[in-house]
Short mmCIF file of C-alpha atoms in Angstrom, two decimals:
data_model
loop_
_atom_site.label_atom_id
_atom_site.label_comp_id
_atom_site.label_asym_id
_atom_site.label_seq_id
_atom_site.Cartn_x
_atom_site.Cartn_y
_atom_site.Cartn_z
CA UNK P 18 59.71 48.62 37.97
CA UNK P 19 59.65 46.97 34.54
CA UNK P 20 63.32 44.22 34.53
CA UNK P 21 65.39 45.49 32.16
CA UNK P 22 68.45 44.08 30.69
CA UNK P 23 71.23 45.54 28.63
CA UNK P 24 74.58 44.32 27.13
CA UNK P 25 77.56 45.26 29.92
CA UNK P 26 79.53 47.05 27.55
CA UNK P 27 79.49 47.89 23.90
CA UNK P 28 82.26 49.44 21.65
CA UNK P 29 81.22 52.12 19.31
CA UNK P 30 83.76 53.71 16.36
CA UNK P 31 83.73 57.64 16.38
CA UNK P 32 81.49 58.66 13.82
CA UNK P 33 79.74 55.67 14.07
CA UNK P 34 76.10 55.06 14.85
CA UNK P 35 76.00 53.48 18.41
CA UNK P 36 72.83 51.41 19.05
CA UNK P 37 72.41 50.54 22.40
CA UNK P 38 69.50 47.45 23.33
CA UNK P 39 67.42 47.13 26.09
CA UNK P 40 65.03 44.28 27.15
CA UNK P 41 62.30 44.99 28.51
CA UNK P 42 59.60 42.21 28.08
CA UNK P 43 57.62 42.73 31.33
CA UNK P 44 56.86 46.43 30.52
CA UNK P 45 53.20 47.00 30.79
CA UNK P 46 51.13 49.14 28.80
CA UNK P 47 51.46 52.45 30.54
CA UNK P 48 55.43 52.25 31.86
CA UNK P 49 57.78 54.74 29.82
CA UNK P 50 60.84 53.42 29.08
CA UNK P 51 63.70 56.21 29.81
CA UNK P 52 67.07 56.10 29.16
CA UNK P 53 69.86 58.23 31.10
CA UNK P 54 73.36 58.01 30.61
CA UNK P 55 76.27 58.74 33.72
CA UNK P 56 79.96 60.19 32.24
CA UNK P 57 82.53 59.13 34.58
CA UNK P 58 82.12 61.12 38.16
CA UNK P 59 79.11 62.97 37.26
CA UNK P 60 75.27 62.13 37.77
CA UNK P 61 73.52 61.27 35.41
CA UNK P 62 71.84 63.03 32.35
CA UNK P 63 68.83 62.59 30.74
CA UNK P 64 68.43 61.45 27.40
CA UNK P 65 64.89 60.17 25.79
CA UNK P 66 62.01 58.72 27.12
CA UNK P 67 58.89 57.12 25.24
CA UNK P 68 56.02 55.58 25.07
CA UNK P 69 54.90 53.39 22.18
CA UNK P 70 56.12 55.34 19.35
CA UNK P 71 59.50 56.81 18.16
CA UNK P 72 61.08 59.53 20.00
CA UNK P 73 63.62 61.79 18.90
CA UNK P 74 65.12 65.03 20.01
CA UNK P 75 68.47 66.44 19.79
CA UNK P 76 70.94 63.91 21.61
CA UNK P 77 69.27 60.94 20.49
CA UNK P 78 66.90 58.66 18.92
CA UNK P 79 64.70 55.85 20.47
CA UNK P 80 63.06 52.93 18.84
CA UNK P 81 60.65 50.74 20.60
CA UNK P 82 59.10 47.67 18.76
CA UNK P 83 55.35 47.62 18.46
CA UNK P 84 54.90 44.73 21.37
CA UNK P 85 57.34 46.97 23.53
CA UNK P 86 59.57 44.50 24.89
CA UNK P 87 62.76 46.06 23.98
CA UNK P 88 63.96 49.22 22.34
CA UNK P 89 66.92 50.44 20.95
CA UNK P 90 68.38 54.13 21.55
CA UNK P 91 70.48 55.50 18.90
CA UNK P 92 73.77 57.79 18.77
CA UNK P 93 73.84 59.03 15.60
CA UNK P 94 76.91 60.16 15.54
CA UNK P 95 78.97 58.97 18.18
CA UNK P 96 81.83 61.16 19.81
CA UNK P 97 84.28 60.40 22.41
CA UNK P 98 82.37 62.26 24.72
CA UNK P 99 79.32 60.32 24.46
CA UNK P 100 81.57 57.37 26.61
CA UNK P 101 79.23 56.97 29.38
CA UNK P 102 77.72 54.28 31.04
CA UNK P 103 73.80 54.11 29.60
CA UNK P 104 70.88 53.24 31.28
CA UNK P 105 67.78 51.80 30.53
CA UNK P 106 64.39 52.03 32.89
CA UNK P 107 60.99 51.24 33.02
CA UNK P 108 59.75 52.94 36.02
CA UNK P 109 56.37 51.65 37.45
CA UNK P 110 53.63 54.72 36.84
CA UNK P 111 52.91 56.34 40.05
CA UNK P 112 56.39 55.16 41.40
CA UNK P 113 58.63 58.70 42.26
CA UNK P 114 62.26 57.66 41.84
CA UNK P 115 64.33 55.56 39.43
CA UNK P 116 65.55 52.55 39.98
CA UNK P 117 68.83 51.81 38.27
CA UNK P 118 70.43 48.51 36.80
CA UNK P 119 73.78 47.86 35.45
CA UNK P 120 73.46 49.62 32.47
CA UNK P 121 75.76 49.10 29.40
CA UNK P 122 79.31 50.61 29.49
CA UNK P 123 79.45 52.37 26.09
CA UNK P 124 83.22 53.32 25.05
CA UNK P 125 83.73 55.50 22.07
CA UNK P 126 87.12 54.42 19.98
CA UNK P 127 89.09 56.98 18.44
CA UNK C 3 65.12 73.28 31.44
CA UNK C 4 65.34 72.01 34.48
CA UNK C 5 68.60 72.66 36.59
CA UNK C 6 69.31 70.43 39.98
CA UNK C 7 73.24 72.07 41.58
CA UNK C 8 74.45 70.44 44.74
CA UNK C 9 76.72 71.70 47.13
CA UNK C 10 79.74 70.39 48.14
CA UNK C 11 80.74 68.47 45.01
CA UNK C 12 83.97 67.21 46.53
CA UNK C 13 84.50 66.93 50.69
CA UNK C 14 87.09 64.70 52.88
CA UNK C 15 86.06 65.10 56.72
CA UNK C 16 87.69 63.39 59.05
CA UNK C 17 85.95 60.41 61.16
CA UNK C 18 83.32 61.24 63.33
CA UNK C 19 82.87 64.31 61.93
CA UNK C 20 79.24 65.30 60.59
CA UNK C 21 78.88 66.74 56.92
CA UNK C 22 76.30 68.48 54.69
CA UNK C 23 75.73 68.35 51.48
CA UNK C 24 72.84 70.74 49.98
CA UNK C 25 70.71 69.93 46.87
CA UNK C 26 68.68 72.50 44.85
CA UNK C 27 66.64 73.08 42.37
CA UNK C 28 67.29 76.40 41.07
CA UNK C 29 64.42 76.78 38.22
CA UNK C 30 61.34 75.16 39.75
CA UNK C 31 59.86 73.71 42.75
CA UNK C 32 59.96 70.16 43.89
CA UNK C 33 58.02 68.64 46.58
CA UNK C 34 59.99 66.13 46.21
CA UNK C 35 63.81 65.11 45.87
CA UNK C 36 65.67 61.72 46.07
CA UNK C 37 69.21 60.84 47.39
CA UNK C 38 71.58 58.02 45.80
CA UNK C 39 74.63 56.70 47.00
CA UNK C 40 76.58 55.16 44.26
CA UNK C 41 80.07 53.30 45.29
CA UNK C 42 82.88 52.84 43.05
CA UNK C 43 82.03 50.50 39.97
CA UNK C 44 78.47 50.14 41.22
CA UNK C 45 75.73 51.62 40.16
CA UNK C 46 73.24 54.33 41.61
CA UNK C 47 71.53 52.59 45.10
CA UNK C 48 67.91 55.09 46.20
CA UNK C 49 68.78 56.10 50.08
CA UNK C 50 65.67 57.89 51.01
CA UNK C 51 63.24 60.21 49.13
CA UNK C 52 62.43 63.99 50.66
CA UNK C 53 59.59 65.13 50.98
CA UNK C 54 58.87 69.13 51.46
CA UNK C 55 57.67 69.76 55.13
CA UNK C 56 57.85 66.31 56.11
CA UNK C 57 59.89 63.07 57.47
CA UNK C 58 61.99 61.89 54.60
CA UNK C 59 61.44 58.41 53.46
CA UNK C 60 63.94 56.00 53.51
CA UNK C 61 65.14 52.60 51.80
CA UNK C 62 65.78 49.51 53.64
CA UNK C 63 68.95 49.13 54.98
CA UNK C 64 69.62 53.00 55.23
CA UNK C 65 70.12 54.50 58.66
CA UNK C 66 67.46 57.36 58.86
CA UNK C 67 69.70 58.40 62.50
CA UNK C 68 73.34 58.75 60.18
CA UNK C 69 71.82 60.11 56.81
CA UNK C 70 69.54 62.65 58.52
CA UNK C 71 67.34 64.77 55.56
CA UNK C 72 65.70 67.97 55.81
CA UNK C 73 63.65 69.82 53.10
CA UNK C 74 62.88 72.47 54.35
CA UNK C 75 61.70 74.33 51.29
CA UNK C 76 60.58 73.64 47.88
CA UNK C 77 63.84 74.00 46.43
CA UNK C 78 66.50 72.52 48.93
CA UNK C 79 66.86 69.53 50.33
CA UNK C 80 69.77 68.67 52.47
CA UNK C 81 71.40 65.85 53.72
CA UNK C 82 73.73 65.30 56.78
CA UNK C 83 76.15 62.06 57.08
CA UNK C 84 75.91 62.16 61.13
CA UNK C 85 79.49 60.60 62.73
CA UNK C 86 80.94 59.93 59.12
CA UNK C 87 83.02 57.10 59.19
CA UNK C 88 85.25 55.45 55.90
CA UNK C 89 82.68 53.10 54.50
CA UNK C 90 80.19 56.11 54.39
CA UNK C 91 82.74 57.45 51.39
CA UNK C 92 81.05 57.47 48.29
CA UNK C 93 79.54 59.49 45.58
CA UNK C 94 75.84 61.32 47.01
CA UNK C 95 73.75 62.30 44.05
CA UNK C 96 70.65 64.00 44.69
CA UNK C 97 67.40 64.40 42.37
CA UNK C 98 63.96 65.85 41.42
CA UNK C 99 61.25 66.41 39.31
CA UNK C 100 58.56 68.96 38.75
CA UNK C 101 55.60 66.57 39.08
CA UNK C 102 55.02 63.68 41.40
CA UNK C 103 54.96 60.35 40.05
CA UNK C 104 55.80 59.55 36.39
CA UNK C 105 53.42 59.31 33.68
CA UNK C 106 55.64 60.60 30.80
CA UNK C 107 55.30 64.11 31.32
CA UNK C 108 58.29 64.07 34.13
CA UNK C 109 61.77 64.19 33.98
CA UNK C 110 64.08 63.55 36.77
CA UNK C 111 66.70 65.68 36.92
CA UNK C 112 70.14 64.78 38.98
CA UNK C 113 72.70 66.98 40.24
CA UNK C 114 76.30 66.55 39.46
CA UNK C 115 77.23 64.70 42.52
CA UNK C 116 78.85 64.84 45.45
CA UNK C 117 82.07 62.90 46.52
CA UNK C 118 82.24 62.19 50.21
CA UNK C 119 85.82 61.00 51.47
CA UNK C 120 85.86 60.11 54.78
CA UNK C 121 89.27 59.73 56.72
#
């Protein structure tokens, strides 16, 4: 799989936009870059995954620059329940299962 | 969408003892499920991947004789902890996916968990 690297942690006000970062500069030109996010004692849930362009659907958004080496995936509105740990992956194609990094802690401040 | 449910979510055994824990998917098939072990403040580790109506594959370093996996149909896949002992406690999250390798049409989907304590 594609290295990825993401901040540990990130603080995000409620209400707040939370934009989350994700490296990614040995992606090739067919690897998807997914994010997932894990609450606290549960597994985790899926959140966006994309290509080249834009993606958006109803949890979140994702931006990846044109020469994909990073993206960015958007809260728009951040709650307290969206304090998760957030992960960022660039599976090989043809490769089955997920391999997970670190991730970045996001915590959502009242 | 898709839905994975695993069964226990929460078991203590004591040591020695053997335990199953069941994985499903309940709306579609899946020739193919994965099991994760995650420990506390780590993150998810692959054990093995299982494969419908044959030997699961596992990762290095996993015992395929203590974390025995059967999948027997196209919507369970189980997986025994054979003579549990303490360091086998941890959290055992199972997965799958409708298709067979990604290529942006596939999700994987994960179960909730389940948290092994072993005494």
């Amino acid at each position: 799989d594609a290295k990825t690297t993401q901040p540990p942690s990130m603080d995000c006000a409620e209400g707040r936009a939370a934009n989350l970062p994700c490296n990614h500069s040995t992606i090739s030109g067919n690897e998807y870059v997914y994010w997932y996010r894990q609450i606290h004692s549960q597994g985790p849930q899926y959140i966006i995954h994309g290509l080249k362009n834009n993606e958006t659907n109803e949890m979140a958004s994702l931006i990846i620059t044109e020469d994909r080496k990073s993206s960015t995936l958007i809260l728009p509105h951040a709650t307290l329940r969206d304090t998760a740990v957030y992960y960022c992956i660039a599976p090989d194609t043809g490769r089955r299962a997920l391999t997970f990094g670190s991730g970045t802690r996001l915590q959502v401040q009242p | 969408g898709a839905v994975v449910s695993q069964h226990p979510s929460w078991v203590i055994c004591k040591s020695g003892t053997s335990v199953k824990i069941e994985c499903r998917s309940l709306d579609f098939q899946a020739t193919t499920m994965f099991w994760y072990r995650q420990f506390p403040k780590q993150s998810l580790m692959l054990m093995a991947t299982s494969n419908e109506g044959s030997k699961a594959t596992y990762e290095q370093g996993v015992e395929k004789d203590k974390f025995l996996i059967n999948h027997a149909s196209l919507t369970l896949s189980t997986l025994t902890v054979t003579s549990a002992h303490p360091e086998d406690s941890s959290f055992y999250i199972c997965s799958a996916t409708r298709g067979t390798a990604f290529s942006g049409a596939n999700v994987l989907t994960f179960g909730a968990g389940s948290r092994l304590t072993v005494l």
